[in-house]
Short mmCIF file of C-alpha atoms in Angstrom, two decimals:
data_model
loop_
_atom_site.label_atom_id
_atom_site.label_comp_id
_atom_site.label_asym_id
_atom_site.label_seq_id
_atom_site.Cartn_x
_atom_site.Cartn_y
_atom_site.Cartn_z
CA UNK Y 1349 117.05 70.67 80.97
CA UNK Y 1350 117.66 66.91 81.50
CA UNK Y 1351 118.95 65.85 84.87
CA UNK Y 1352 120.67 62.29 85.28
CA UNK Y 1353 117.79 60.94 86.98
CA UNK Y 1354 113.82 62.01 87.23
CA UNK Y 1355 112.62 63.55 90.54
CA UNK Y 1356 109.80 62.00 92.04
CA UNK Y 1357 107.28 64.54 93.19
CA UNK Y 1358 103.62 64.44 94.42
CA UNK Y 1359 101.51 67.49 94.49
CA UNK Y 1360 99.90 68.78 97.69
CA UNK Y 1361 97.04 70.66 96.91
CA UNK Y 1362 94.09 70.15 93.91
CA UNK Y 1363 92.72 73.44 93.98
CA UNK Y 1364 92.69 75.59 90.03
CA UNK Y 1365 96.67 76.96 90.46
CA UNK Y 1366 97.95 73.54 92.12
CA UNK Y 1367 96.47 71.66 88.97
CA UNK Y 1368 96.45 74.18 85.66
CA UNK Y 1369 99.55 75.16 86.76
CA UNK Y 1370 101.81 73.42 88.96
CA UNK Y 1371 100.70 70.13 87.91
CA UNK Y 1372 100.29 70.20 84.33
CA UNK Y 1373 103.98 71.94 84.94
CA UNK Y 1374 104.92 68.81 86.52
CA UNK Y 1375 104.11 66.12 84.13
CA UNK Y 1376 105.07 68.48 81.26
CA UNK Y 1377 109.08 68.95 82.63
CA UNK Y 1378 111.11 66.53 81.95
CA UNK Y 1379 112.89 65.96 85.07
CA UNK Y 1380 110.17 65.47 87.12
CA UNK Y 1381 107.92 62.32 87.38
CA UNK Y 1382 104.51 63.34 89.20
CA UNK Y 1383 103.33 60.26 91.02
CA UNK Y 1384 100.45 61.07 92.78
CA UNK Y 1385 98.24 63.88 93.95
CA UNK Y 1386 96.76 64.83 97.10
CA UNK Y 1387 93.70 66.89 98.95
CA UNK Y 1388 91.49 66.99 101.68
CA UNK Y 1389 88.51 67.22 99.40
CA UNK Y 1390 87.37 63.80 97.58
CA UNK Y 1391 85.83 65.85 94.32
CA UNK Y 1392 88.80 68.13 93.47
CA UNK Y 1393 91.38 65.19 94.63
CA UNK Y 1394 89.60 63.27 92.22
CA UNK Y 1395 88.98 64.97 89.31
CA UNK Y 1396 92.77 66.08 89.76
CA UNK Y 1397 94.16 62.36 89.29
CA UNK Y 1398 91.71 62.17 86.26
CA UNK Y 1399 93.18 65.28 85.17
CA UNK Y 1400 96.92 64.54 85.39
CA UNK Y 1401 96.64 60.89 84.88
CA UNK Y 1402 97.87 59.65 88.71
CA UNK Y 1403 96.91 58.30 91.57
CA UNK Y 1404 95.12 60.57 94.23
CA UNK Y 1405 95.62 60.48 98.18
CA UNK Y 1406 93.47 62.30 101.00
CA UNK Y 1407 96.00 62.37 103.62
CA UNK Y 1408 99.42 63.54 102.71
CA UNK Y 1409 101.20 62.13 105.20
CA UNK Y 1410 100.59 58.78 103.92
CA UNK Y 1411 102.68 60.05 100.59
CA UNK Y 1412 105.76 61.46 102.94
CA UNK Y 1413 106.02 58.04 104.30
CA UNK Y 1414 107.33 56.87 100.38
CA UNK Y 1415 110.82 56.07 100.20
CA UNK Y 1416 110.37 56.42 95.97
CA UNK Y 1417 109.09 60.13 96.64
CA UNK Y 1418 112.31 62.61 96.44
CA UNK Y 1419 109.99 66.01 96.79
CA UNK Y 1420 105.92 67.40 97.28
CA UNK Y 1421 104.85 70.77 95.44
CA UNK Y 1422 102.73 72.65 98.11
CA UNK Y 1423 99.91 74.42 96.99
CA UNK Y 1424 96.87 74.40 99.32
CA UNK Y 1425 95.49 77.43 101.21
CA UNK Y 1426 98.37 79.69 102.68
CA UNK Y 1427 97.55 79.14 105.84
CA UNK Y 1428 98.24 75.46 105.52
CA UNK Y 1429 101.93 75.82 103.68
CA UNK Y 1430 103.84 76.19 106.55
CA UNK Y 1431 102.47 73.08 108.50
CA UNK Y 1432 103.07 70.60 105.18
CA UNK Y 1433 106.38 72.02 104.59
CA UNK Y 1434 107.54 71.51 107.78
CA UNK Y 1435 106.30 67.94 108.26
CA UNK Y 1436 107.88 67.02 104.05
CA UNK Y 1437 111.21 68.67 105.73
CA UNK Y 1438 111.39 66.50 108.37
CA UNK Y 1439 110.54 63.72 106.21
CA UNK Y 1440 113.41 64.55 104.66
CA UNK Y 1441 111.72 65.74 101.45
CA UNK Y 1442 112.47 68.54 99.15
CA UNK Y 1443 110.15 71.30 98.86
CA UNK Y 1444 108.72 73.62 95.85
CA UNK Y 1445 105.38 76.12 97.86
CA UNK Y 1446 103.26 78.24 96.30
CA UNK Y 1447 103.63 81.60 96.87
CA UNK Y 1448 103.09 83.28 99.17
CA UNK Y 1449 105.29 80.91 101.48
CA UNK Y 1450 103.38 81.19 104.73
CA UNK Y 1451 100.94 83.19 106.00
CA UNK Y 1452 102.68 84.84 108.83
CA UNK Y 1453 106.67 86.14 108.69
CA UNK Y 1454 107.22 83.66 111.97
CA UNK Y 1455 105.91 80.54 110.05
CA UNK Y 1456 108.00 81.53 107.01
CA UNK Y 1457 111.03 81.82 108.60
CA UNK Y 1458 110.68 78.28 110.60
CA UNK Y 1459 110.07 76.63 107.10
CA UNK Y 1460 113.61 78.47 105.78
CA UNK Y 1461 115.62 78.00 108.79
CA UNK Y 1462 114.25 73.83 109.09
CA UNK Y 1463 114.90 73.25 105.28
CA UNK Y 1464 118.23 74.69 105.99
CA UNK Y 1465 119.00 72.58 109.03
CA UNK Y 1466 117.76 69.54 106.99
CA UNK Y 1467 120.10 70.31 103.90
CA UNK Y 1468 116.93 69.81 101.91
CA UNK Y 1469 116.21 71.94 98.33
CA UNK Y 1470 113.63 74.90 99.42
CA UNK Y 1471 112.27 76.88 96.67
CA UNK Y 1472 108.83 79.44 96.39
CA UNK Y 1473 106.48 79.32 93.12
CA UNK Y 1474 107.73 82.89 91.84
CA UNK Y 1475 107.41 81.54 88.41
CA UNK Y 1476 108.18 84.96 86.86
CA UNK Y 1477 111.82 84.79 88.34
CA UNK Y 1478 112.09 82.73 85.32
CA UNK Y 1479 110.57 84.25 82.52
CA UNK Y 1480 112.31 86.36 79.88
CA UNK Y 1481 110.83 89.53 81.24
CA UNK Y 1482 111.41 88.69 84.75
CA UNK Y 1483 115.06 87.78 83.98
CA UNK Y 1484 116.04 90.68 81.73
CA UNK Y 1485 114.47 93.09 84.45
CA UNK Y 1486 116.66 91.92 87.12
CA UNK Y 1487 119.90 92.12 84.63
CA UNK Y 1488 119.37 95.62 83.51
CA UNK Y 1489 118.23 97.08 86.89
CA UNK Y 1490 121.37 95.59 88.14
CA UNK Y 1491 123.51 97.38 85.10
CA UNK Y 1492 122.14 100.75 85.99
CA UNK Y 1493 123.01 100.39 89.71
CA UNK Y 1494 118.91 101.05 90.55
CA UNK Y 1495 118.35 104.05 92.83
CA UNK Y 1496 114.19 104.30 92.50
CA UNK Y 1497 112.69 101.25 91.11
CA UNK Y 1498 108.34 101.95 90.78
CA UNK Y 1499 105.61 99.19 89.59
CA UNK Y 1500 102.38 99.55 88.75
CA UNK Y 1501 100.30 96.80 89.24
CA UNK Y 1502 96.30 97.57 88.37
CA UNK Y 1503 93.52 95.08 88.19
CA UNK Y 1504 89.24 94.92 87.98
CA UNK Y 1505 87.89 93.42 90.97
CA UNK Y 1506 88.87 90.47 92.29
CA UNK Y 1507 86.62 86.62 92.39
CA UNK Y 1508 84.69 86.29 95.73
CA UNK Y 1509 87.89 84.53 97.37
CA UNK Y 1510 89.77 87.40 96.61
CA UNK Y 1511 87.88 89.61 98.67
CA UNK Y 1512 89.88 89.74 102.21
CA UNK Y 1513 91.81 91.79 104.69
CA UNK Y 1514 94.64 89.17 104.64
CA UNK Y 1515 98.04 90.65 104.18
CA UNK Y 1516 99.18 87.65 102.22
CA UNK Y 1517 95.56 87.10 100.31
CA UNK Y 1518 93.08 88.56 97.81
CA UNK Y 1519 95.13 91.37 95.75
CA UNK Y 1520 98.74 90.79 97.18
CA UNK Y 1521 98.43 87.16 96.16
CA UNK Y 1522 99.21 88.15 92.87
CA UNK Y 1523 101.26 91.15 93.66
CA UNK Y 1524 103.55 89.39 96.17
CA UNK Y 1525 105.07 88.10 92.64
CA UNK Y 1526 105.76 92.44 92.05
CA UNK Y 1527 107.20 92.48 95.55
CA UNK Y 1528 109.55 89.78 95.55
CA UNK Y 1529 110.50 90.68 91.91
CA UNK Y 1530 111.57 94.31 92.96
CA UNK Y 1531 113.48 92.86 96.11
CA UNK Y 1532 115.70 90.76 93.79
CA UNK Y 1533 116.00 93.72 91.32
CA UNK Y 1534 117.03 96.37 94.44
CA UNK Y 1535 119.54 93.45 95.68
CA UNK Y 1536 117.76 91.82 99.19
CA UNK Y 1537 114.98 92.63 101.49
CA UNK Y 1538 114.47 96.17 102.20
CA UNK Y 1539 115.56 98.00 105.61
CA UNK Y 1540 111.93 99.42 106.50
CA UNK Y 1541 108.67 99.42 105.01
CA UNK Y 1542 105.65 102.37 104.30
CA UNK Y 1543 102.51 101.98 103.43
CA UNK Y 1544 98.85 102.99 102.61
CA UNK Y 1545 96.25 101.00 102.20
CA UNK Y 1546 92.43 101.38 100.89
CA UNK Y 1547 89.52 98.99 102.27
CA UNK Y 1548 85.85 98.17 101.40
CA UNK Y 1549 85.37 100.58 98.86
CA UNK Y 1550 83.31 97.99 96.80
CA UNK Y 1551 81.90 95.93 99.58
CA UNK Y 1552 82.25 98.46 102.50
CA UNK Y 1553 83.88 95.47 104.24
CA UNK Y 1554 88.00 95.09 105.70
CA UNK Y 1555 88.74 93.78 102.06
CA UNK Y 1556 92.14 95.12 101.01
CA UNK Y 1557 91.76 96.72 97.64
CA UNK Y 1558 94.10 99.52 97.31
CA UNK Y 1559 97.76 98.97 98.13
CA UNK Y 1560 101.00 101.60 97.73
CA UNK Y 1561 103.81 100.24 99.27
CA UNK Y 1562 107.20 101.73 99.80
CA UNK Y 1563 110.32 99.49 100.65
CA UNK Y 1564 113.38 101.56 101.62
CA UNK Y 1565 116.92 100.57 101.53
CA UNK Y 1566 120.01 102.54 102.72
CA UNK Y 1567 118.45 104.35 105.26
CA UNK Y 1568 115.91 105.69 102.29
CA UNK Y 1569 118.70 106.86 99.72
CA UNK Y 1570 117.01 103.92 97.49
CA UNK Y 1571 113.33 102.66 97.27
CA UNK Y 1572 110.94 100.75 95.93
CA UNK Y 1573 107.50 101.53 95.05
CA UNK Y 1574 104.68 99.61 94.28
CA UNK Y 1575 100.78 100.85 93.89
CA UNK Y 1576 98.09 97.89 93.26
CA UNK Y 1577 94.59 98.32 93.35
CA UNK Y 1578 91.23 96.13 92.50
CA UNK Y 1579 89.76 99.05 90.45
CA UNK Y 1580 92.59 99.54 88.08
CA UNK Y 1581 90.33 98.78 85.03
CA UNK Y 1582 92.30 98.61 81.75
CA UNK Y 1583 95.36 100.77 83.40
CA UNK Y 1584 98.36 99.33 81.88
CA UNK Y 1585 101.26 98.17 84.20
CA UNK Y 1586 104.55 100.44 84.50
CA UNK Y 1587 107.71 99.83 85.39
CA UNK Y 1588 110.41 101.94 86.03
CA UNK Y 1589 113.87 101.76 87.32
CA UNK Y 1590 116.22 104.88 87.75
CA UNK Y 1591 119.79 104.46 88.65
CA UNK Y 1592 122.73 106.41 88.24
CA UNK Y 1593 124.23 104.66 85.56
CA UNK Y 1594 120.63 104.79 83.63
CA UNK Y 1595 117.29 104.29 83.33
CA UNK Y 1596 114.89 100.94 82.40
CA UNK Y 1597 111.21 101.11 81.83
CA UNK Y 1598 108.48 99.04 80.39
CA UNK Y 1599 104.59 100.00 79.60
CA UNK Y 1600 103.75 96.09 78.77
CA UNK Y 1601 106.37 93.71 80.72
CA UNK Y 1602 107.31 92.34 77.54
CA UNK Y 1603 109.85 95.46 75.89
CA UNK Y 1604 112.55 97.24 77.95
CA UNK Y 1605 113.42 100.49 77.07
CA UNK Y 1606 116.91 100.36 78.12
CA UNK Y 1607 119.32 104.40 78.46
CA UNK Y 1608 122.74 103.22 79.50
CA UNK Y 1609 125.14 106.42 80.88
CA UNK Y 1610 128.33 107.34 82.58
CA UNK Y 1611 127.74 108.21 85.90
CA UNK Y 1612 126.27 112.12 86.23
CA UNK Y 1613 129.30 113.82 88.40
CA UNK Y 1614 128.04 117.33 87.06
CA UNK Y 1615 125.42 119.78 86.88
CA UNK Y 1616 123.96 120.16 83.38
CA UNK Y 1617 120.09 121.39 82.70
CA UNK Y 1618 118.83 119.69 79.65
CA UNK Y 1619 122.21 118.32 78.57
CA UNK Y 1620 122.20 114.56 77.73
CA UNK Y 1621 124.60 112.66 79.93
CA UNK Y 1622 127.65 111.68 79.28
CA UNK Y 1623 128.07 108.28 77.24
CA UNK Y 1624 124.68 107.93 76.87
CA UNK Y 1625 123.50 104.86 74.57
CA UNK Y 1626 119.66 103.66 74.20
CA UNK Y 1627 118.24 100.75 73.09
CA UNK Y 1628 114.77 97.94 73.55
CA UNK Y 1629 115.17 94.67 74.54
CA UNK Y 1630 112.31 92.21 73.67
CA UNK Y 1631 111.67 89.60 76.01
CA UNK Y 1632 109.05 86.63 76.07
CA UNK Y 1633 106.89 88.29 78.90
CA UNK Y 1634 106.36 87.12 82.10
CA UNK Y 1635 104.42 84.28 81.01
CA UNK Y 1636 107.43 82.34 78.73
CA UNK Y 1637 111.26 81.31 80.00
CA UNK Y 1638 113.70 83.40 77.62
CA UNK Y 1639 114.15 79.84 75.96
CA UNK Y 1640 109.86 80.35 75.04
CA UNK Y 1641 108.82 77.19 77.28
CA UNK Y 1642 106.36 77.99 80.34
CA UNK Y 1643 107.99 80.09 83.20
CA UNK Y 1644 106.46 77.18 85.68
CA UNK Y 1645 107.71 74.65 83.90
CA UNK Y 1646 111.86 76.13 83.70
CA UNK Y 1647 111.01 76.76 87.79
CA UNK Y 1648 110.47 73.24 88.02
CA UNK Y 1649 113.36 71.91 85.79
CA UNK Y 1650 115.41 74.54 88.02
CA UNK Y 1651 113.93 72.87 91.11
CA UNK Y 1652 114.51 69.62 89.64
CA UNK Y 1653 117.84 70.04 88.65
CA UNK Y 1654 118.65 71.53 92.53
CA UNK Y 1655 117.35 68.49 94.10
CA UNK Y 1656 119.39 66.23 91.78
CA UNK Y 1657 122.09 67.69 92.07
CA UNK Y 1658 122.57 69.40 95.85
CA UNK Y 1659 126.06 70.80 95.74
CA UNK Y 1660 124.49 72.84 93.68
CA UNK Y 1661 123.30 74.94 96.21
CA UNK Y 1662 119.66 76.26 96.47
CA UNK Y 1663 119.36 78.53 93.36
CA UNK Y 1664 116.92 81.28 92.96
CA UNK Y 1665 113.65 81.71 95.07
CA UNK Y 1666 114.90 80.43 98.19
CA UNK Y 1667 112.72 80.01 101.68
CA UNK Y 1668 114.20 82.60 102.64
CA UNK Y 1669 113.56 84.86 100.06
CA UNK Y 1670 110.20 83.65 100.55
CA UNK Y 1671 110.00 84.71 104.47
CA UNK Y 1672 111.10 87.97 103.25
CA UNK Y 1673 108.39 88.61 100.83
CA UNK Y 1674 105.83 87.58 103.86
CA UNK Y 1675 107.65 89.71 106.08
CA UNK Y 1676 107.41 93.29 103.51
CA UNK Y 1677 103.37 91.87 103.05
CA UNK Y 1678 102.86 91.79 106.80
CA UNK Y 1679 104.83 94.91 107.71
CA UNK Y 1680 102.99 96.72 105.10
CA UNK Y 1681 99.85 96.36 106.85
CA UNK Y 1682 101.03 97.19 110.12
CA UNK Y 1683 102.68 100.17 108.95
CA UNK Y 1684 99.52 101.21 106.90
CA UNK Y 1685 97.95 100.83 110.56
CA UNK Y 1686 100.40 102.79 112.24
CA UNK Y 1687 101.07 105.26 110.22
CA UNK Y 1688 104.71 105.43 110.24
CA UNK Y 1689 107.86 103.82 109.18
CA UNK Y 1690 108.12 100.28 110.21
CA UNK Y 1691 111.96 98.53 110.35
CA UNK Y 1692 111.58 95.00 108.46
CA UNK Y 1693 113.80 94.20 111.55
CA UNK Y 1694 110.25 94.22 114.04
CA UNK Y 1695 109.00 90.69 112.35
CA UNK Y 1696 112.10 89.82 110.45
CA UNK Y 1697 115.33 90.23 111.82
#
């Protein structure tokens, strides 16, 4: 995608995802022109600006205080998101952060509710919104009006970093892109939230290691389930949606086994529905936009092409959709706590 004009962006962040991805993203899109790059720490700052071929800058306010800057990419530690998103709002700056958005649902939501005061472009690096898999997901769950939608999510253990009792951390900070995912495939944010979760079993430490998380919506007539775990070795990831007007799954989030029906009105023990029509679609992955160029870089041509053009409107992966996603992490653990039922309402209402 060309826009009429290049979007000046800096990145916020030199750690491995802010540069491999988001900022080798950035100078590869064409709307975008990455001028500079920016982090607390003189040897990754550094070796970032040698990497993407632009200047580098400790403090970031410095680089709000450019009138030639249009936009920053966050992508430092979580906990740090919310403060530099808030200060580039009020500088008047579009914003692209790494997931997740904030590390607490209250921090979240003052990012989405200030960008929207602003009238400033908000968007949250769910890259896999954009891929071929991600997309085709979303358009077939929709077409079989989705009553139980279930992910699998398995991984070996995690690097050192990843080892943490943060809700937004460790294991959810890559399945945070399965739980925003299934809220866009179920339609929104989910009424209430279940959960259990598994700690230390490696380290014998708070570390959060096994996750199964149910998201409920219409007072639980539909839900979402998704079951994550640092000692899934070699399990492949499922997915599986079942609505009333068919069924979707996937055993490699690259096919779709698509079974397309008239709605069931009747009773009928092994008798095929009525209508029924199956078929596979093959998609890129989750790794590749449907058009085969990086899912990070399409996010940031989409991002691009928001901020150049406002009216518009904000486009997919909103702030708020963000704040959401922080606020089904969060409840999850609380719930898990708890041990009951816990309205998304109580941190996100």
């Amino acid at each position: 995608m060309q826009t009429a004009r290049k979007v000046a962006v800096a990145l916020i962040g030199c750690g491995r995802r802010g540069v491999q991805a988001l900022g080798r993203a950035a100078r590869e899109a064409a709307a975008l022109d990455l001028l500079a790059v920016c982090d607390l720490d003189e040897g990754r700052r550094l070796a970032a600006a040698a990497a993407l071929g632009v200047p580098a800058e400790r403090d970031y306010r410095r680089l709000l205080d450019r009138p030639d800057l249009h936009a920053v990419i966050v992508a430092t530690n979580p906990r740090a998101h919310a403060r530099i998103a808030l200060d580039a709002i009020r500088a008047g700056k579009h914003v692209l952060v790494e997931k997740p958005l904030a590390d607490t649902t209250l921090a979240a939501r003052e990012v989405a509710r200030a960008a929207h005061a602003a009238g400033v472009v908000g968007m949250v690096g769910y890259q896999v919104r954009f891929s071929g898999f991600g997309e085709a997901l979303v358009r077939a769950a929709h077409a079989v009006d989705a009553v139980q939608l279930v992910v699998t999510r398995q991984r070996g253990p995690m690097n050192p970093v990843g080892f943490t009792p943060d809700h937004y951390a460790g294991i959810m900070d890559a399945a945070t892109h399965s739980v925003h995912q299934m809220m866009v495939a179920m339609g929104g944010p989910p009424q209430s939230v279940y959960a259990a979760v598994t700690r230390g079993t490696i380290l014998g430490d708070e570390t959060l290691e096994f996750v199964n998380l149910l998201m409920e919506y219409d007072g639980g007539r539909r839900t979402a389930l998704l079951a994550t775990s640092m000692l899934g070795f070699q399990v492949p990831g499922v997915v599986q949606v079942v609505g009333t007007r068919g069924t979707v799954s996937s055993l490699d989030r690259r096919t779709l086994r698509v079974l397309r029906h008239d709605a069931v009105t009747v009773p009928g023990a092994g008798a095929e529905p009525p209508g029924l029509e199956a078929g596979t679609i093959e998609t890129t992955g989750e790794a590749r936009s449907p058009d085969g160029r990086d899912a990070t870089v399409a996010m940031l041509e989409r991002f691009a092409g928001l901020v150049a053009e406002p009216e518009r409107g904000q486009g997919p992966n909103t702030l708020a959709e963000g704040a959401a996603a922080v606020a089904v992490t969060e409840a999850m653990v609380q719930a898990a706590v708890q041990g009951r039922r816990l309205p998304l309402a109580a941190l996100y209402p």
